[in-house]
């Protein structure tokens, strides 16, 4: 009998891996806690990195991330599966972060080295050099308007499409393109 339980657990684990975010959200909407837990597993680190880049405070970031997932669970029935779950979740996280800064008026300083995204074999010196350059770029980006920073982050770190960014920020796609263009120009001027 223990073998049967083990095979069912393995099957369920494999099934969770192949299930889309939208399907998991639909199951969660029907009350399936394990489906929502899988969404938390998939997105908690990504949302944490995103929020931490804005707060530069681990405890504060943990609180906001927890609140984002609690709100997502409480409002899962409002999620529209025709859109990406990540877009909906980032919208919640962005709003909570803005509310946090509005309430506490904390200045956002970015000081975390971004992971190297290059697939090429690099020497340790090249990896350190690239990490330092990434840190420099995101420090400069953190000094831009929050709106510019958010859109740059969603585009280049989270790799969201213009359409997904528009939904996450509540802006039109044309507006996102304009803001992205302006943010790139401002950042390029700071880099020079």
PDB file of C-alpha atoms in Angstrom:
ATOM      1  CA  UNK A   1       0.000   0.000   0.000  1.00  0.00           C
ATOM      2  CA  UNK A   2       2.784   2.584   0.705  1.00  0.00           C
ATOM      3  CA  UNK A   3       3.985   2.098  -2.882  1.00  0.00           C
ATOM      4  CA  UNK A   4       0.594   3.204  -4.194  1.00  0.00           C
ATOM      5  CA  UNK A   5       0.654   6.387  -2.106  1.00  0.00           C
ATOM      6  CA  UNK A   6       4.185   7.136  -3.310  1.00  0.00           C
ATOM      7  CA  UNK A   7       3.234   6.709  -6.979  1.00  0.00           C
ATOM      8  CA  UNK A   8       0.175   8.943  -6.569  1.00  0.00           C
ATOM      9  CA  UNK A   9       2.330  11.637  -4.961  1.00  0.00           C
ATOM     10  CA  UNK A  10       4.899  11.424  -7.773  1.00  0.00           C
ATOM     11  CA  UNK A  11       2.118  11.588 -10.372  1.00  0.00           C
ATOM     12  CA  UNK A  12       0.593  14.638  -8.690  1.00  0.00           C
ATOM     13  CA  UNK A  13       4.017  16.336  -8.518  1.00  0.00           C
ATOM     14  CA  UNK A  14       4.673  15.676 -12.200  1.00  0.00           C
ATOM     15  CA  UNK A  15       1.190  16.875 -13.087  1.00  0.00           C
ATOM     16  CA  UNK A  16       1.772  20.157 -11.205  1.00  0.00           C
ATOM     17  CA  UNK A  17       4.928  20.770 -13.218  1.00  0.00           C
ATOM     18  CA  UNK A  18       3.069  20.485 -16.537  1.00  0.00           C
ATOM     19  CA  UNK A  19      -0.007  22.459 -15.498  1.00  0.00           C
ATOM     20  CA  UNK A  20      -0.108  26.078 -16.668  1.00  0.00           C
ATOM     21  CA  UNK A  21      -0.389  28.977 -14.268  1.00  0.00           C
ATOM     22  CA  UNK A  22      -3.856  29.735 -15.599  1.00  0.00           C
ATOM     23  CA  UNK A  23      -5.017  26.164 -14.913  1.00  0.00           C
ATOM     24  CA  UNK A  24      -3.569  26.281 -11.410  1.00  0.00           C
ATOM     25  CA  UNK A  25      -5.335  29.586 -10.754  1.00  0.00           C
ATOM     26  CA  UNK A  26      -8.627  28.115 -12.000  1.00  0.00           C
ATOM     27  CA  UNK A  27      -8.195  25.151  -9.640  1.00  0.00           C
ATOM     28  CA  UNK A  28      -7.327  27.519  -6.802  1.00  0.00           C
ATOM     29  CA  UNK A  29     -10.483  29.471  -7.567  1.00  0.00           C
ATOM     30  CA  UNK A  30     -12.373  26.198  -7.023  1.00  0.00           C
ATOM     31  CA  UNK A  31     -10.729  25.927  -3.591  1.00  0.00           C
ATOM     32  CA  UNK A  32      -7.684  23.763  -4.389  1.00  0.00           C
ATOM     33  CA  UNK A  33      -5.077  24.976  -1.921  1.00  0.00           C
ATOM     34  CA  UNK A  34      -2.284  22.803  -3.366  1.00  0.00           C
ATOM     35  CA  UNK A  35      -2.725  24.475  -6.765  1.00  0.00           C
ATOM     36  CA  UNK A  36      -2.311  27.882  -5.174  1.00  0.00           C
ATOM     37  CA  UNK A  37       0.691  26.581  -3.220  1.00  0.00           C
ATOM     38  CA  UNK A  38       2.262  25.609  -6.550  1.00  0.00           C
ATOM     39  CA  UNK A  39       1.741  29.174  -7.826  1.00  0.00           C
ATOM     40  CA  UNK A  40       3.411  30.484  -4.680  1.00  0.00           C
ATOM     41  CA  UNK A  41       6.294  28.091  -5.292  1.00  0.00           C
ATOM     42  CA  UNK A  42       6.645  29.287  -8.895  1.00  0.00           C
ATOM     43  CA  UNK A  43       6.509  33.011  -8.181  1.00  0.00           C
ATOM     44  CA  UNK A  44       7.658  33.740  -4.643  1.00  0.00           C
ATOM     45  CA  UNK A  45      11.341  34.193  -5.507  1.00  0.00           C
ATOM     46  CA  UNK A  46      10.621  36.287  -8.603  1.00  0.00           C
ATOM     47  CA  UNK A  47       8.244  38.580  -6.730  1.00  0.00           C
ATOM     48  CA  UNK A  48      10.711  38.786  -3.836  1.00  0.00           C
ATOM     49  CA  UNK A  49      13.547  39.909  -6.155  1.00  0.00           C
ATOM     50  CA  UNK A  50      11.294  42.457  -7.821  1.00  0.00           C
ATOM     51  CA  UNK A  51      10.136  43.992  -4.538  1.00  0.00           C
ATOM     52  CA  UNK A  52      13.567  43.830  -2.899  1.00  0.00           C
ATOM     53  CA  UNK A  53      15.051  45.884  -5.736  1.00  0.00           C
ATOM     54  CA  UNK A  54      12.651  48.632  -4.699  1.00  0.00           C
ATOM     55  CA  UNK A  55      12.815  48.368  -0.911  1.00  0.00           C
ATOM     56  CA  UNK A  56      16.369  47.143  -0.272  1.00  0.00           C
ATOM     57  CA  UNK A  57      14.997  45.758   2.982  1.00  0.00           C
ATOM     58  CA  UNK A  58      14.544  42.021   3.517  1.00  0.00           C
ATOM     59  CA  UNK A  59      11.901  42.211   6.255  1.00  0.00           C
ATOM     60  CA  UNK A  60       9.861  44.801   4.408  1.00  0.00           C
ATOM     61  CA  UNK A  61      10.100  42.785   1.196  1.00  0.00           C
ATOM     62  CA  UNK A  62       9.016  39.600   2.945  1.00  0.00           C
ATOM     63  CA  UNK A  63       5.973  41.416   4.359  1.00  0.00           C
ATOM     64  CA  UNK A  64       4.961  42.823   0.976  1.00  0.00           C
ATOM     65  CA  UNK A  65       5.443  39.468  -0.785  1.00  0.00           C
ATOM     66  CA  UNK A  66       3.386  37.694   1.858  1.00  0.00           C
ATOM     67  CA  UNK A  67       0.658  40.343   1.564  1.00  0.00           C
ATOM     68  CA  UNK A  68       0.686  39.973  -2.233  1.00  0.00           C
ATOM     69  CA  UNK A  69       0.087  36.228  -2.028  1.00  0.00           C
ATOM     70  CA  UNK A  70      -2.526  36.602   0.701  1.00  0.00           C
ATOM     71  CA  UNK A  71      -4.382  39.154  -1.435  1.00  0.00           C
ATOM     72  CA  UNK A  72      -4.038  36.920  -4.490  1.00  0.00           C
ATOM     73  CA  UNK A  73      -5.529  33.992  -2.548  1.00  0.00           C
ATOM     74  CA  UNK A  74      -8.338  36.114  -1.123  1.00  0.00           C
ATOM     75  CA  UNK A  75      -9.186  37.524  -4.556  1.00  0.00           C
ATOM     76  CA  UNK A  76      -8.392  34.535  -6.780  1.00  0.00           C
ATOM     77  CA  UNK A  77     -11.966  34.533  -8.083  1.00  0.00           C
ATOM     78  CA  UNK A  78     -11.261  37.955  -9.650  1.00  0.00           C
ATOM     79  CA  UNK A  79      -8.387  36.565 -11.734  1.00  0.00           C
ATOM     80  CA  UNK A  80      -9.236  36.376 -15.464  1.00  0.00           C
ATOM     81  CA  UNK A  81      -7.570  33.258 -16.943  1.00  0.00           C
ATOM     82  CA  UNK A  82      -7.395  34.780 -20.412  1.00  0.00           C
ATOM     83  CA  UNK A  83      -4.452  36.825 -19.080  1.00  0.00           C
ATOM     84  CA  UNK A  84      -1.153  35.668 -17.598  1.00  0.00           C
ATOM     85  CA  UNK A  85      -1.291  34.917 -13.899  1.00  0.00           C
ATOM     86  CA  UNK A  86       2.094  36.594 -13.472  1.00  0.00           C
ATOM     87  CA  UNK A  87       0.700  39.884 -14.823  1.00  0.00           C
ATOM     88  CA  UNK A  88      -2.132  39.809 -12.301  1.00  0.00           C
ATOM     89  CA  UNK A  89       0.216  38.902  -9.449  1.00  0.00           C
ATOM     90  CA  UNK A  90       2.746  41.625 -10.341  1.00  0.00           C
ATOM     91  CA  UNK A  91      -0.099  44.153 -10.462  1.00  0.00           C
ATOM     92  CA  UNK A  92      -0.963  43.253  -6.869  1.00  0.00           C
ATOM     93  CA  UNK A  93       2.712  43.392  -5.821  1.00  0.00           C
ATOM     94  CA  UNK A  94       3.273  46.765  -7.513  1.00  0.00           C
ATOM     95  CA  UNK A  95       0.226  48.291  -5.829  1.00  0.00           C
ATOM     96  CA  UNK A  96       1.245  46.990  -2.408  1.00  0.00           C
ATOM     97  CA  UNK A  97       4.767  48.341  -2.884  1.00  0.00           C
ATOM     98  CA  UNK A  98       3.448  51.761  -3.897  1.00  0.00           C
ATOM     99  CA  UNK A  99       1.144  51.753  -0.890  1.00  0.00           C
ATOM    100  CA  UNK A 100       4.069  50.832   1.339  1.00  0.00           C
ATOM    101  CA  UNK A 101       6.143  53.769   0.099  1.00  0.00           C
ATOM    102  CA  UNK A 102       3.215  56.143   0.269  1.00  0.00           C
ATOM    103  CA  UNK A 103       2.554  55.216   3.873  1.00  0.00           C
ATOM    104  CA  UNK A 104       6.131  55.241   5.077  1.00  0.00           C
ATOM    105  CA  UNK A 105       7.772  57.586   2.547  1.00  0.00           C
ATOM    106  CA  UNK A 106      10.874  55.415   2.444  1.00  0.00           C
ATOM    107  CA  UNK A 107      13.470  56.175  -0.202  1.00  0.00           C
ATOM    108  CA  UNK A 108      14.158  53.249  -2.483  1.00  0.00           C
ATOM    109  CA  UNK A 109      17.833  52.371  -2.945  1.00  0.00           C
ATOM    110  CA  UNK A 110      18.922  49.388  -5.042  1.00  0.00           C
ATOM    111  CA  UNK A 111      22.078  47.606  -3.913  1.00  0.00           C
ATOM    112  CA  UNK A 112      21.752  43.987  -5.051  1.00  0.00           C
ATOM    113  CA  UNK A 113      23.913  42.357  -7.715  1.00  0.00           C
ATOM    114  CA  UNK A 114      21.778  40.860 -10.483  1.00  0.00           C
ATOM    115  CA  UNK A 115      22.448  37.309 -11.540  1.00  0.00           C
ATOM    116  CA  UNK A 116      24.373  36.931 -14.751  1.00  0.00           C
ATOM    117  CA  UNK A 117      21.920  35.979 -17.502  1.00  0.00           C
ATOM    118  CA  UNK A 118      24.509  35.045 -20.100  1.00  0.00           C
ATOM    119  CA  UNK A 119      24.606  31.418 -21.210  1.00  0.00           C
ATOM    120  CA  UNK A 120      28.238  31.692 -22.371  1.00  0.00           C
ATOM    121  CA  UNK A 121      31.084  30.166 -20.407  1.00  0.00           C
ATOM    122  CA  UNK A 122      32.723  33.070 -18.624  1.00  0.00           C
ATOM    123  CA  UNK A 123      35.768  33.399 -16.491  1.00  0.00           C
ATOM    124  CA  UNK A 124      35.238  34.391 -12.851  1.00  0.00           C
ATOM    125  CA  UNK A 125      36.646  37.858 -13.673  1.00  0.00           C
ATOM    126  CA  UNK A 126      34.128  38.281 -16.493  1.00  0.00           C
ATOM    127  CA  UNK A 127      31.263  37.184 -14.243  1.00  0.00           C
ATOM    128  CA  UNK A 128      32.296  39.652 -11.521  1.00  0.00           C
ATOM    129  CA  UNK A 129      32.747  42.423 -14.084  1.00  0.00           C
ATOM    130  CA  UNK A 130      29.319  41.774 -15.595  1.00  0.00           C
ATOM    131  CA  UNK A 131      27.705  41.634 -12.140  1.00  0.00           C
ATOM    132  CA  UNK A 132      29.304  44.962 -11.236  1.00  0.00           C
ATOM    133  CA  UNK A 133      28.042  46.499 -14.478  1.00  0.00           C
ATOM    134  CA  UNK A 134      24.530  45.119 -13.833  1.00  0.00           C
ATOM    135  CA  UNK A 135      24.654  46.556 -10.337  1.00  0.00           C
ATOM    136  CA  UNK A 136      25.734  49.928 -11.696  1.00  0.00           C
ATOM    137  CA  UNK A 137      22.954  49.962 -14.301  1.00  0.00           C
ATOM    138  CA  UNK A 138      20.223  49.056 -11.803  1.00  0.00           C
ATOM    139  CA  UNK A 139      21.538  51.567  -9.252  1.00  0.00           C
ATOM    140  CA  UNK A 140      21.200  54.254 -11.904  1.00  0.00           C
ATOM    141  CA  UNK A 141      17.775  52.911 -12.886  1.00  0.00           C
ATOM    142  CA  UNK A 142      16.663  53.109  -9.248  1.00  0.00           C
ATOM    143  CA  UNK A 143      17.265  56.875  -9.398  1.00  0.00           C
ATOM    144  CA  UNK A 144      14.785  57.250 -12.260  1.00  0.00           C
ATOM    145  CA  UNK A 145      11.096  57.905 -11.679  1.00  0.00           C
ATOM    146  CA  UNK A 146       9.468  54.840 -10.080  1.00  0.00           C
ATOM    147  CA  UNK A 147       7.291  54.451 -13.177  1.00  0.00           C
ATOM    148  CA  UNK A 148      10.388  54.219 -15.404  1.00  0.00           C
ATOM    149  CA  UNK A 149      12.105  51.794 -13.056  1.00  0.00           C
ATOM    150  CA  UNK A 150       9.056  49.498 -12.810  1.00  0.00           C
ATOM    151  CA  UNK A 151       8.661  49.246 -16.571  1.00  0.00           C
ATOM    152  CA  UNK A 152      12.386  48.655 -17.153  1.00  0.00           C
ATOM    153  CA  UNK A 153      12.359  45.916 -14.511  1.00  0.00           C
ATOM    154  CA  UNK A 154       9.272  44.194 -15.874  1.00  0.00           C
ATOM    155  CA  UNK A 155      10.660  44.306 -19.415  1.00  0.00           C
ATOM    156  CA  UNK A 156      14.309  43.333 -18.869  1.00  0.00           C
ATOM    157  CA  UNK A 157      14.346  41.266 -15.696  1.00  0.00           C
ATOM    158  CA  UNK A 158      10.911  39.656 -15.643  1.00  0.00           C
ATOM    159  CA  UNK A 159      10.845  39.524 -19.468  1.00  0.00           C
ATOM    160  CA  UNK A 160       7.190  40.511 -19.729  1.00  0.00           C
ATOM    161  CA  UNK A 161       5.772  41.601 -23.073  1.00  0.00           C
ATOM    162  CA  UNK A 162       4.523  45.150 -23.664  1.00  0.00           C
ATOM    163  CA  UNK A 163       0.965  43.824 -23.428  1.00  0.00           C
ATOM    164  CA  UNK A 164       1.659  42.138 -20.074  1.00  0.00           C
ATOM    165  CA  UNK A 165       3.374  45.256 -18.726  1.00  0.00           C
ATOM    166  CA  UNK A 166       0.390  47.354 -19.782  1.00  0.00           C
ATOM    167  CA  UNK A 167      -1.970  45.071 -17.884  1.00  0.00           C
ATOM    168  CA  UNK A 168       0.281  44.946 -14.809  1.00  0.00           C
ATOM    169  CA  UNK A 169       0.637  48.728 -14.629  1.00  0.00           C
ATOM    170  CA  UNK A 170      -2.859  49.691 -15.799  1.00  0.00           C
ATOM    171  CA  UNK A 171      -1.496  51.675 -18.747  1.00  0.00           C
ATOM    172  CA  UNK A 172      -2.144  51.398 -22.459  1.00  0.00           C
ATOM    173  CA  UNK A 173       0.376  49.523 -24.599  1.00  0.00           C
ATOM    174  CA  UNK A 174       1.214  52.768 -26.429  1.00  0.00           C
ATOM    175  CA  UNK A 175       1.847  54.499 -23.107  1.00  0.00           C
ATOM    176  CA  UNK A 176       4.101  51.638 -21.959  1.00  0.00           C
ATOM    177  CA  UNK A 177       6.127  51.921 -25.187  1.00  0.00           C
ATOM    178  CA  UNK A 178       6.541  55.679 -24.702  1.00  0.00           C
ATOM    179  CA  UNK A 179       7.556  55.274 -21.052  1.00  0.00           C
ATOM    180  CA  UNK A 180       9.954  52.464 -21.941  1.00  0.00           C
ATOM    181  CA  UNK A 181      11.538  54.629 -24.645  1.00  0.00           C
ATOM    182  CA  UNK A 182      11.895  57.573 -22.259  1.00  0.00           C
ATOM    183  CA  UNK A 183      13.251  55.341 -19.487  1.00  0.00           C
ATOM    184  CA  UNK A 184      15.884  53.885 -21.835  1.00  0.00           C
ATOM    185  CA  UNK A 185      16.919  57.378 -22.950  1.00  0.00           C
ATOM    186  CA  UNK A 186      17.170  58.661 -19.382  1.00  0.00           C
ATOM    187  CA  UNK A 187      19.151  55.610 -18.340  1.00  0.00           C
ATOM    188  CA  UNK A 188      21.465  55.936 -21.362  1.00  0.00           C
ATOM    189  CA  UNK A 189      22.180  59.575 -20.408  1.00  0.00           C
ATOM    190  CA  UNK A 190      23.013  58.506 -16.845  1.00  0.00           C
ATOM    191  CA  UNK A 191      25.317  55.764 -18.150  1.00  0.00           C
ATOM    192  CA  UNK A 192      27.228  58.348 -20.212  1.00  0.00           C
TER     193      UNK A 192
END
